[in-house]
Amino acid sequence: MITTDAWVLHAGPAHQESGDPVPGELVREEFSFPDITENEVLVAPLYGSWEANMSHALDRTPVDVCRQRGEDRMVIGNFGVVRVERPGKAVTRVKEGDLCLIQAFARTDQDGYVKLVHAYDAPGTTGVLARRTKIGEHLLLPLPKDTRYSLQQWAASYGRYWTAWDNWKVAHACWRSQVRTDPADMDPPPLAFG
């Protein structure tokens, strides 16, 4: 087991399953989780990004994620920059000391769409609101060594980027289903923002 200092969210009262939920709060305490497997990496979170699912977890809307996961308590936080401390035996993409972004796609379907989110509704996952956590190698994206962006910028922007990209692809496909003219042939060219 690995024990670390963390900001922990406890499950809400069992009698609050219906009606107005009692909001949760983060409590600083020790948190333990199983040691890494051969395909996991022990990491030290450096910077995190507060995302909407973290607010949903605290508000317990639309669900109490602790109860949904079948756990009494959990550590939230699924976007940020981490430093690799110890890779598992089968890990090949990252090494000790690497700086990486965390992806939140704990489980996806056959088309790559997210089914369960790391450190939100995926059972057994631990978020970045801890001094140490573990994550599957496939969810780590190594940062470029010569990046011109600060670690804080990487942590704050990444979660927004993939959400915006997915939304843009859907909006673009809808627009293309209605407009037969190639955008390159349009005068003036289409203007889209939002």
XYZ file of N, CA and C in Angstrom:
582
model
N 0.840 -1.192 0.000
C 0.000 0.000 0.000
C 0.880 1.249 0.000
N 0.354 2.297 -0.612
C 1.006 3.600 -0.607
C 0.119 4.536 0.204
N 0.709 5.225 1.158
C -0.026 6.185 1.977
C 0.526 7.571 1.703
N -0.368 8.528 1.519
C 0.031 9.888 1.176
C -0.886 10.895 1.849
N -0.487 12.131 1.836
C -1.294 13.244 2.320
C -2.201 13.674 1.169
N -3.481 13.893 1.447
C -4.418 14.222 0.370
C -5.590 15.047 0.889
N -6.278 15.677 -0.046
C -7.563 16.318 0.225
C -8.626 15.312 -0.194
N -9.366 14.813 0.780
C -10.249 13.666 0.600
C -11.713 14.099 0.652
N -12.518 13.509 -0.231
C -13.967 13.693 -0.236
C -14.599 12.426 0.323
N -15.406 12.564 1.367
C -16.103 11.426 1.962
C -17.492 11.302 1.352
N -18.022 10.091 1.331
C -19.379 9.840 0.832
C -20.384 10.613 1.680
N -21.467 11.010 1.038
C -22.530 11.699 1.753
C -23.344 10.730 2.588
N -24.212 11.260 3.459
C -25.061 10.404 4.289
C -25.929 9.489 3.427
N -26.056 8.245 3.836
C -26.836 7.264 3.061
C -28.283 7.702 2.909
N -28.835 8.373 3.887
C -30.238 8.783 3.827
C -30.457 9.951 2.866
N -29.396 10.491 2.292
C -29.511 11.621 1.375
C -29.527 11.189 -0.088
N -29.822 9.930 -0.352
C -29.824 9.442 -1.731
C -30.839 10.162 -2.607
N -31.929 10.637 -2.021
C -32.923 11.365 -2.807
C -33.118 12.736 -2.176
N -33.702 13.631 -2.931
C -33.912 14.978 -2.426
C -32.672 15.829 -2.605
N -32.586 16.893 -1.825
C -31.453 17.799 -1.922
C -30.226 17.189 -1.252
N -29.151 16.977 -2.013
C -27.960 16.377 -1.419
C -27.253 17.363 -0.486
N -26.574 16.818 0.502
C -25.739 17.624 1.384
C -24.382 17.761 0.703
N -23.969 19.001 0.365
C -22.671 19.162 -0.310
C -21.532 18.594 0.526
N -20.525 18.089 -0.158
C -19.345 17.560 0.511
C -18.307 18.649 0.704
N -17.271 18.289 1.413
C -16.138 19.191 1.569
C -14.873 18.355 1.549
N -13.786 18.994 1.176
C -12.502 18.309 1.140
C -11.865 18.377 2.525
N -11.367 17.235 2.984
C -10.742 17.127 4.299
C -9.310 16.644 4.089
N -8.343 17.369 4.663
C -6.941 16.959 4.520
C -6.650 15.847 5.518
N -6.225 14.686 4.969
C -5.934 13.529 5.808
C -5.086 12.534 5.032
N -4.638 11.497 5.715
C -3.892 10.446 5.040
C -4.837 9.627 4.177
N -4.321 9.189 3.031
C -5.103 8.385 2.100
C -4.196 7.277 1.593
N -4.701 6.066 1.547
C -3.909 4.915 1.091
C -4.548 4.273 -0.130
N -3.703 3.765 -0.999
C -4.159 3.039 -2.187
C -3.143 1.946 -2.506
N -3.554 0.907 -3.240
C -2.634 -0.191 -3.556
C -1.433 0.284 -4.364
N -0.299 -0.383 -4.187
C 0.926 -0.064 -4.931
C 0.669 -0.205 -6.431
N 1.546 0.369 -7.230
C 1.388 0.332 -8.686
C 1.505 -1.092 -9.211
N 0.818 -1.329 -10.322
C 0.953 -2.582 -11.051
C 2.031 -2.384 -12.112
N 2.294 -3.402 -12.914
C 3.365 -3.294 -13.914
C 3.080 -2.244 -14.989
N 1.799 -1.904 -15.235
C 1.447 -0.915 -16.260
C 1.071 0.441 -15.685
N 1.293 0.633 -14.393
C 0.963 1.900 -13.754
C 2.225 2.651 -13.365
N 2.024 3.935 -13.032
C 3.136 4.811 -12.694
C 2.788 5.559 -11.411
N 3.729 5.588 -10.464
C 3.583 6.419 -9.274
C 4.051 7.814 -9.655
N 3.200 8.814 -9.393
C 3.512 10.188 -9.786
C 3.307 11.140 -8.609
N 3.982 12.289 -8.706
C 3.792 13.381 -7.755
C 3.117 14.521 -8.514
N 1.867 14.837 -8.183
C 1.204 15.970 -8.836
C 1.921 17.282 -8.497
N 2.156 18.102 -9.514
C 2.794 19.402 -9.332
C 1.786 20.540 -9.423
N 0.927 20.477 -10.436
C -0.123 21.477 -10.645
C -1.379 20.775 -11.121
N -2.520 21.234 -10.639
C -3.792 20.679 -11.065
C -4.670 21.764 -11.655
N -5.750 21.346 -12.237
C -6.723 22.246 -12.831
C -8.095 21.885 -12.281
N -8.788 22.859 -11.713
C -10.124 22.610 -11.171
C -11.088 22.479 -12.334
N -11.677 21.325 -12.482
C -12.606 21.065 -13.580
C -14.025 20.911 -13.043
N -15.000 21.007 -13.928
C -16.417 20.970 -13.533
C -16.761 19.697 -12.784
N -16.160 18.562 -13.175
C -16.519 17.323 -12.481
C -16.099 17.365 -11.014
N -15.111 18.172 -10.675
C -14.707 18.304 -9.275
C -15.800 19.036 -8.487
N -16.374 20.064 -9.099
C -17.492 20.776 -8.450
C -18.702 19.868 -8.332
N -18.970 19.079 -9.373
C -20.095 18.131 -9.324
C -19.898 17.133 -8.180
N -18.660 16.669 -8.005
C -18.372 15.711 -6.937
C -18.653 16.336 -5.569
N -18.201 17.560 -5.370
C -18.434 18.230 -4.086
C -19.912 18.544 -3.867
N -20.606 18.954 -4.929
C -22.033 19.282 -4.821
C -22.899 18.026 -4.732
N -22.307 16.883 -5.089
C -23.012 15.597 -5.152
C -24.155 15.638 -6.177
N -23.909 16.354 -7.258
C -24.876 16.399 -8.342
C -24.178 16.041 -9.653
N -24.689 15.216 -10.480
C -26.006 14.601 -10.348
C -26.039 13.399 -9.412
N -24.850 12.931 -8.954
C -24.801 11.767 -8.054
C -23.722 12.000 -6.994
N -23.774 11.185 -5.966
C -22.687 11.120 -4.994
C -21.695 10.122 -5.586
N -20.595 10.623 -6.150
C -19.669 9.731 -6.858
C -19.006 8.727 -5.928
N -18.802 9.071 -4.663
C -18.256 8.076 -3.723
C -19.188 6.870 -3.662
N -20.479 7.130 -3.487
C -21.453 6.027 -3.409
C -21.552 5.297 -4.749
N -21.536 6.034 -5.853
C -21.592 5.401 -7.171
C -20.391 4.473 -7.364
N -19.232 4.883 -6.890
C -18.023 4.065 -6.998
C -17.994 2.936 -5.975
N -18.886 2.989 -4.981
C -18.904 1.982 -3.927
C -17.775 2.184 -2.926
N -17.380 3.443 -2.727
C -16.259 3.755 -1.844
C -16.699 4.762 -0.781
N -16.120 4.657 0.415
C -16.438 5.580 1.500
C -15.803 6.945 1.303
N -14.665 6.974 0.571
C -13.973 8.237 0.344
C -13.109 8.128 -0.898
N -12.742 9.284 -1.435
C -11.963 9.316 -2.670
C -11.183 10.616 -2.750
N -10.226 10.662 -3.681
C -9.461 11.870 -3.976
C -9.797 12.264 -5.403
N -10.312 13.488 -5.580
C -10.696 13.965 -6.906
C -9.524 14.696 -7.569
N -9.730 15.084 -8.824
C -8.730 15.848 -9.567
C -8.129 15.036 -10.686
N -8.550 15.310 -11.937
C -8.097 14.465 -13.034
C -7.392 15.197 -14.169
N -7.029 16.448 -13.957
C -6.198 17.141 -14.943
C -5.076 17.845 -14.214
N -3.892 17.758 -14.783
C -2.767 18.440 -14.182
C -1.452 17.946 -14.740
N -0.389 18.522 -14.187
C 0.973 18.141 -14.541
C 1.546 17.350 -13.370
N 2.178 16.225 -13.683
C 2.769 15.356 -12.665
C 4.222 15.041 -13.022
N 4.985 14.661 -11.996
C 6.356 14.184 -12.206
C 6.368 12.685 -11.923
N 6.936 11.922 -12.842
C 7.035 10.474 -12.680
C 8.040 10.170 -11.572
N 7.591 9.400 -10.575
C 8.474 8.982 -9.492
C 8.950 7.547 -9.656
N 8.029 6.663 -10.048
C 8.401 5.248 -10.190
C 7.496 4.591 -11.211
N 8.039 4.220 -12.372
C 7.226 3.497 -13.357
C 7.162 2.006 -13.033
N 6.041 1.377 -13.402
C 5.914 -0.063 -13.262
C 6.861 -0.792 -14.205
N 7.038 -2.098 -13.975
C 8.011 -2.899 -14.731
C 7.760 -2.914 -16.234
N 6.486 -2.852 -16.675
C 6.170 -2.939 -18.097
C 6.009 -1.564 -18.763
N 6.218 -0.497 -18.036
C 6.044 0.865 -18.574
C 7.216 1.209 -19.488
N 6.899 1.699 -20.699
C 7.942 2.028 -21.675
C 7.892 3.480 -22.168
N 6.756 4.159 -21.998
C 6.592 5.511 -22.568
C 7.152 6.623 -21.695
N 7.276 6.380 -20.388
C 7.774 7.413 -19.481
C 8.823 6.813 -18.554
N 9.659 7.701 -18.008
C 10.694 7.243 -17.079
C 10.724 8.178 -15.871
N 11.423 7.766 -14.831
C 11.533 8.560 -13.619
C 12.013 9.973 -13.947
N 11.330 10.963 -13.380
C 11.687 12.362 -13.587
C 10.929 13.049 -14.706
N 10.295 12.288 -15.612
C 9.539 12.906 -16.709
C 8.381 13.735 -16.171
N 8.103 14.833 -16.845
C 6.926 15.657 -16.560
C 5.853 15.285 -17.571
N 4.638 15.051 -17.082
C 3.558 14.574 -17.946
C 2.244 15.265 -17.612
N 1.365 15.291 -18.605
C -0.029 15.656 -18.400
C -0.805 14.388 -18.120
N -1.859 14.516 -17.334
C -2.760 13.387 -17.097
C -3.956 13.523 -18.026
N -4.309 12.434 -18.688
C -5.579 12.353 -19.409
C -6.606 11.735 -18.460
N -7.845 12.087 -18.623
C -8.871 11.616 -17.682
C -9.660 10.419 -18.190
N -9.290 9.865 -19.335
C -10.082 8.804 -19.955
C -9.798 7.451 -19.331
N -10.318 7.206 -18.131
C -10.033 5.954 -17.428
C -10.509 4.745 -18.223
N -11.724 4.817 -18.736
C -12.262 3.730 -19.558
C -13.005 4.345 -20.732
N -12.745 3.798 -21.926
C -13.398 4.287 -23.139
C -14.121 3.146 -23.834
N -15.020 3.514 -24.742
C -15.691 2.493 -25.537
C -14.858 2.191 -26.782
N -15.372 1.380 -27.680
C -14.628 0.960 -28.865
C -14.321 2.108 -29.816
N -15.045 3.233 -29.702
C -14.801 4.387 -30.559
C -13.965 5.457 -29.877
N -13.526 5.200 -28.657
C -12.685 6.152 -27.947
C -13.434 7.158 -27.095
N -14.765 7.016 -27.012
C -15.533 7.932 -26.175
C -15.443 7.491 -24.712
N -15.363 8.478 -23.850
C -15.172 8.212 -22.427
C -16.413 7.570 -21.809
N -16.176 6.478 -21.082
C -17.237 5.831 -20.310
C -17.092 6.160 -18.826
N -15.867 6.136 -18.320
C -15.589 6.459 -16.919
C -14.382 7.389 -16.855
N -14.470 8.376 -15.973
C -13.443 9.404 -15.855
C -12.554 9.131 -14.642
N -11.243 9.190 -14.866
C -10.262 9.000 -13.805
C -10.492 10.023 -12.694
N -10.468 9.549 -11.457
C -10.622 10.389 -10.256
C -11.975 11.095 -10.200
N -12.947 10.524 -10.921
C -14.331 10.977 -10.795
C -15.189 9.732 -10.606
N -15.713 9.160 -11.687
C -16.610 8.017 -11.515
C -15.956 6.653 -11.757
N -14.662 6.627 -12.056
C -13.954 5.352 -12.230
C -13.500 4.824 -10.869
N -14.068 3.709 -10.420
C -13.700 3.166 -9.105
C -12.203 2.894 -8.987
N -11.683 3.118 -7.789
C -10.292 2.786 -7.511
C -9.259 3.761 -8.048
N -9.683 4.882 -8.623
C -8.730 5.854 -9.148
C -8.545 6.984 -8.142
N -7.323 7.508 -8.083
C -6.968 8.550 -7.126
C -6.501 9.784 -7.880
N -7.048 10.942 -7.525
C -6.780 12.177 -8.248
C -5.546 12.938 -7.808
N -5.391 14.129 -8.406
C -4.197 14.939 -8.201
C -4.230 15.776 -6.923
N -5.310 15.705 -6.150
C -5.340 16.428 -4.883
C -4.675 15.601 -3.779
N -3.592 14.938 -4.152
C -2.794 14.122 -3.237
C -1.324 14.367 -3.553
N -0.473 14.169 -2.562
C 0.972 14.358 -2.797
C 1.537 13.274 -3.707
N 0.950 12.096 -3.690
C 1.351 10.987 -4.562
C 0.075 10.332 -5.055
N 0.104 9.856 -6.278
C -1.006 9.087 -6.809
C -0.447 8.133 -7.862
N -1.307 7.287 -8.379
C -0.867 6.380 -9.432
C -1.827 6.499 -10.600
N -1.300 6.194 -11.771
C -2.106 6.298 -12.978
C -1.563 5.322 -14.011
N -2.453 4.819 -14.867
C -2.020 3.935 -15.941
C -1.130 4.671 -16.922
N -0.122 3.976 -17.413
C 0.814 4.578 -18.366
C 0.086 5.204 -19.554
N -0.969 4.554 -20.037
C -1.680 5.034 -21.225
C -2.372 6.381 -20.990
N -2.489 6.820 -19.729
C -3.135 8.094 -19.422
C -2.135 9.221 -19.184
N -0.857 8.967 -19.435
C 0.170 9.991 -19.262
C 0.681 10.466 -20.614
N 0.736 11.777 -20.771
C 1.277 12.384 -21.988
C 2.537 13.155 -21.612
N 3.713 12.679 -22.021
C 4.946 13.400 -21.678
C 4.949 14.804 -22.282
N 5.373 15.778 -21.480
C 5.481 17.150 -21.966
C 6.745 17.297 -22.802
N 6.700 18.151 -23.824
C 7.926 18.382 -24.601
C 9.003 19.008 -23.706
N 10.220 18.575 -23.876
C 11.325 19.080 -23.052
C 11.582 20.570 -23.294
N 11.375 21.035 -24.512
C 11.683 22.419 -24.860
C 10.421 23.286 -24.968
N 9.392 22.979 -24.188
C 8.144 23.724 -24.270
C 8.331 25.185 -23.872
N 7.627 26.055 -24.556
C 7.683 27.480 -24.209
C 6.626 27.845 -23.168
N 5.770 26.881 -22.820
C 4.696 27.134 -21.862
C 5.104 26.678 -20.469
N 4.606 27.388 -19.470
C 4.895 27.006 -18.088
C 4.092 25.761 -17.711
N 4.522 25.117 -16.648
C 3.782 23.947 -16.172
C 2.370 24.338 -15.751
N 2.211 25.523 -15.186
C 0.883 26.003 -14.800
C -0.012 26.181 -16.025
N 0.544 26.687 -17.125
C -0.242 26.843 -18.353
C -0.673 25.494 -18.904
N 0.224 24.525 -18.891
C -0.136 23.184 -19.359
C -1.265 22.618 -18.508
N -1.131 22.740 -17.188
C -2.136 22.171 -16.285
C -3.495 22.818 -16.480
N -3.514 24.113 -16.685
C -4.784 24.838 -16.775
C -5.480 24.687 -18.117
N -4.731 24.470 -19.175
C -5.347 24.489 -20.505
C -5.740 23.132 -21.043
N -5.083 22.074 -20.629
C -5.265 20.797 -21.300
C -6.687 20.261 -21.221
N -7.294 20.283 -20.044
C -8.652 19.771 -19.910
C -9.645 20.534 -20.762
N -9.401 21.826 -20.904
C -10.268 22.656 -21.745
C -10.089 22.308 -23.218
N -8.853 22.019 -23.621
C -8.559 21.778 -25.027
C -9.305 20.570 -25.573
N -9.210 19.409 -24.906
C -9.838 18.222 -25.504
C -11.340 18.341 -25.502
N -11.926 19.019 -24.510
C -13.372 19.220 -24.505
C -13.766 20.115 -25.669
N -13.033 21.200 -25.874
C -13.324 22.120 -26.976
C -13.161 21.418 -28.322
N -12.114 20.611 -28.479
C -11.875 19.906 -29.739
C -13.022 18.942 -30.047
N -13.441 18.150 -29.071
C -14.569 17.233 -29.281
C -15.822 17.997 -29.682
N -16.109 19.093 -28.990
C -17.305 19.885 -29.300
C -17.215 20.497 -30.693
N -16.022 20.985 -31.068
C -15.850 21.576 -32.386
C -16.075 20.530 -33.471
N -15.561 19.314 -33.290
C -15.735 18.273 -34.293
C -17.215 17.946 -34.499
N -17.985 17.895 -33.420
C -19.426 17.623 -33.529
C -20.114 18.772 -34.265
N -19.813 20.010 -33.866
C -20.439 21.172 -34.505
C -20.071 21.237 -35.986
N -18.811 20.976 -36.313
C -18.371 21.022 -37.712
C -19.077 19.945 -38.536
N -19.211 18.746 -38.001
C -19.897 17.667 -38.721
C -21.364 18.016 -38.959
N -22.012 18.635 -37.963
C -23.409 19.060 -38.145
C -23.504 20.100 -39.253
N -22.617 21.092 -39.226
C -22.622 22.145 -40.250
C -22.379 21.551 -41.632
N -21.409 20.636 -41.754
C -21.103 20.024 -43.056
C -22.262 19.168 -43.562
N -23.092 18.635 -42.643
C -24.236 17.840 -43.091
C -25.306 18.712 -43.729
N -25.267 20.013 -43.477
C -26.273 20.938 -44.021
C -25.741 21.794 -45.167
N -24.441 21.983 -45.249
C -23.845 22.863 -46.250
C -23.052 22.010 -47.230
N -23.476 22.042 -48.485
C -22.823 21.205 -49.488
C -21.620 21.888 -50.147
N -21.541 23.199 -50.073
C -20.444 23.939 -50.685
C -19.162 23.735 -49.886
N -18.072 23.501 -50.606
C -16.778 23.369 -49.942
C -16.402 24.722 -49.332
N -16.010 24.755 -48.065
C -15.658 26.034 -47.435
C -14.581 26.799 -48.191
N -13.685 26.098 -48.903
C -12.635 26.772 -49.676
C -13.210 27.573 -50.834
N -14.432 27.208 -51.305
C -15.065 27.898 -52.424
C -16.006 29.017 -51.977
N -16.153 29.249 -50.718
C -17.089 30.255 -50.207
C -16.445 31.636 -50.182
N -17.218 32.630 -50.641
C -16.751 34.009 -50.593
C -17.853 34.888 -50.063
N -17.761 35.418 -48.911
C -16.628 35.331 -48.002
C -16.589 33.965 -47.322
N -15.424 33.600 -46.773
C -15.324 32.307 -46.098
C -16.205 32.316 -44.845
N -16.646 31.121 -44.414
C -17.493 31.061 -43.230
C -16.750 31.551 -41.982
N -17.499 32.205 -41.100
C -16.951 32.680 -39.840
C -17.680 31.936 -38.720
N -16.922 31.260 -37.895
C -17.544 30.515 -36.799
C -16.796 30.835 -35.515
N -17.530 31.062 -34.477
C -16.922 31.294 -33.164
C -17.927 30.909 -32.099
N -17.454 30.761 -30.881
C -18.389 30.413 -29.803
C -17.647 29.996 -28.570
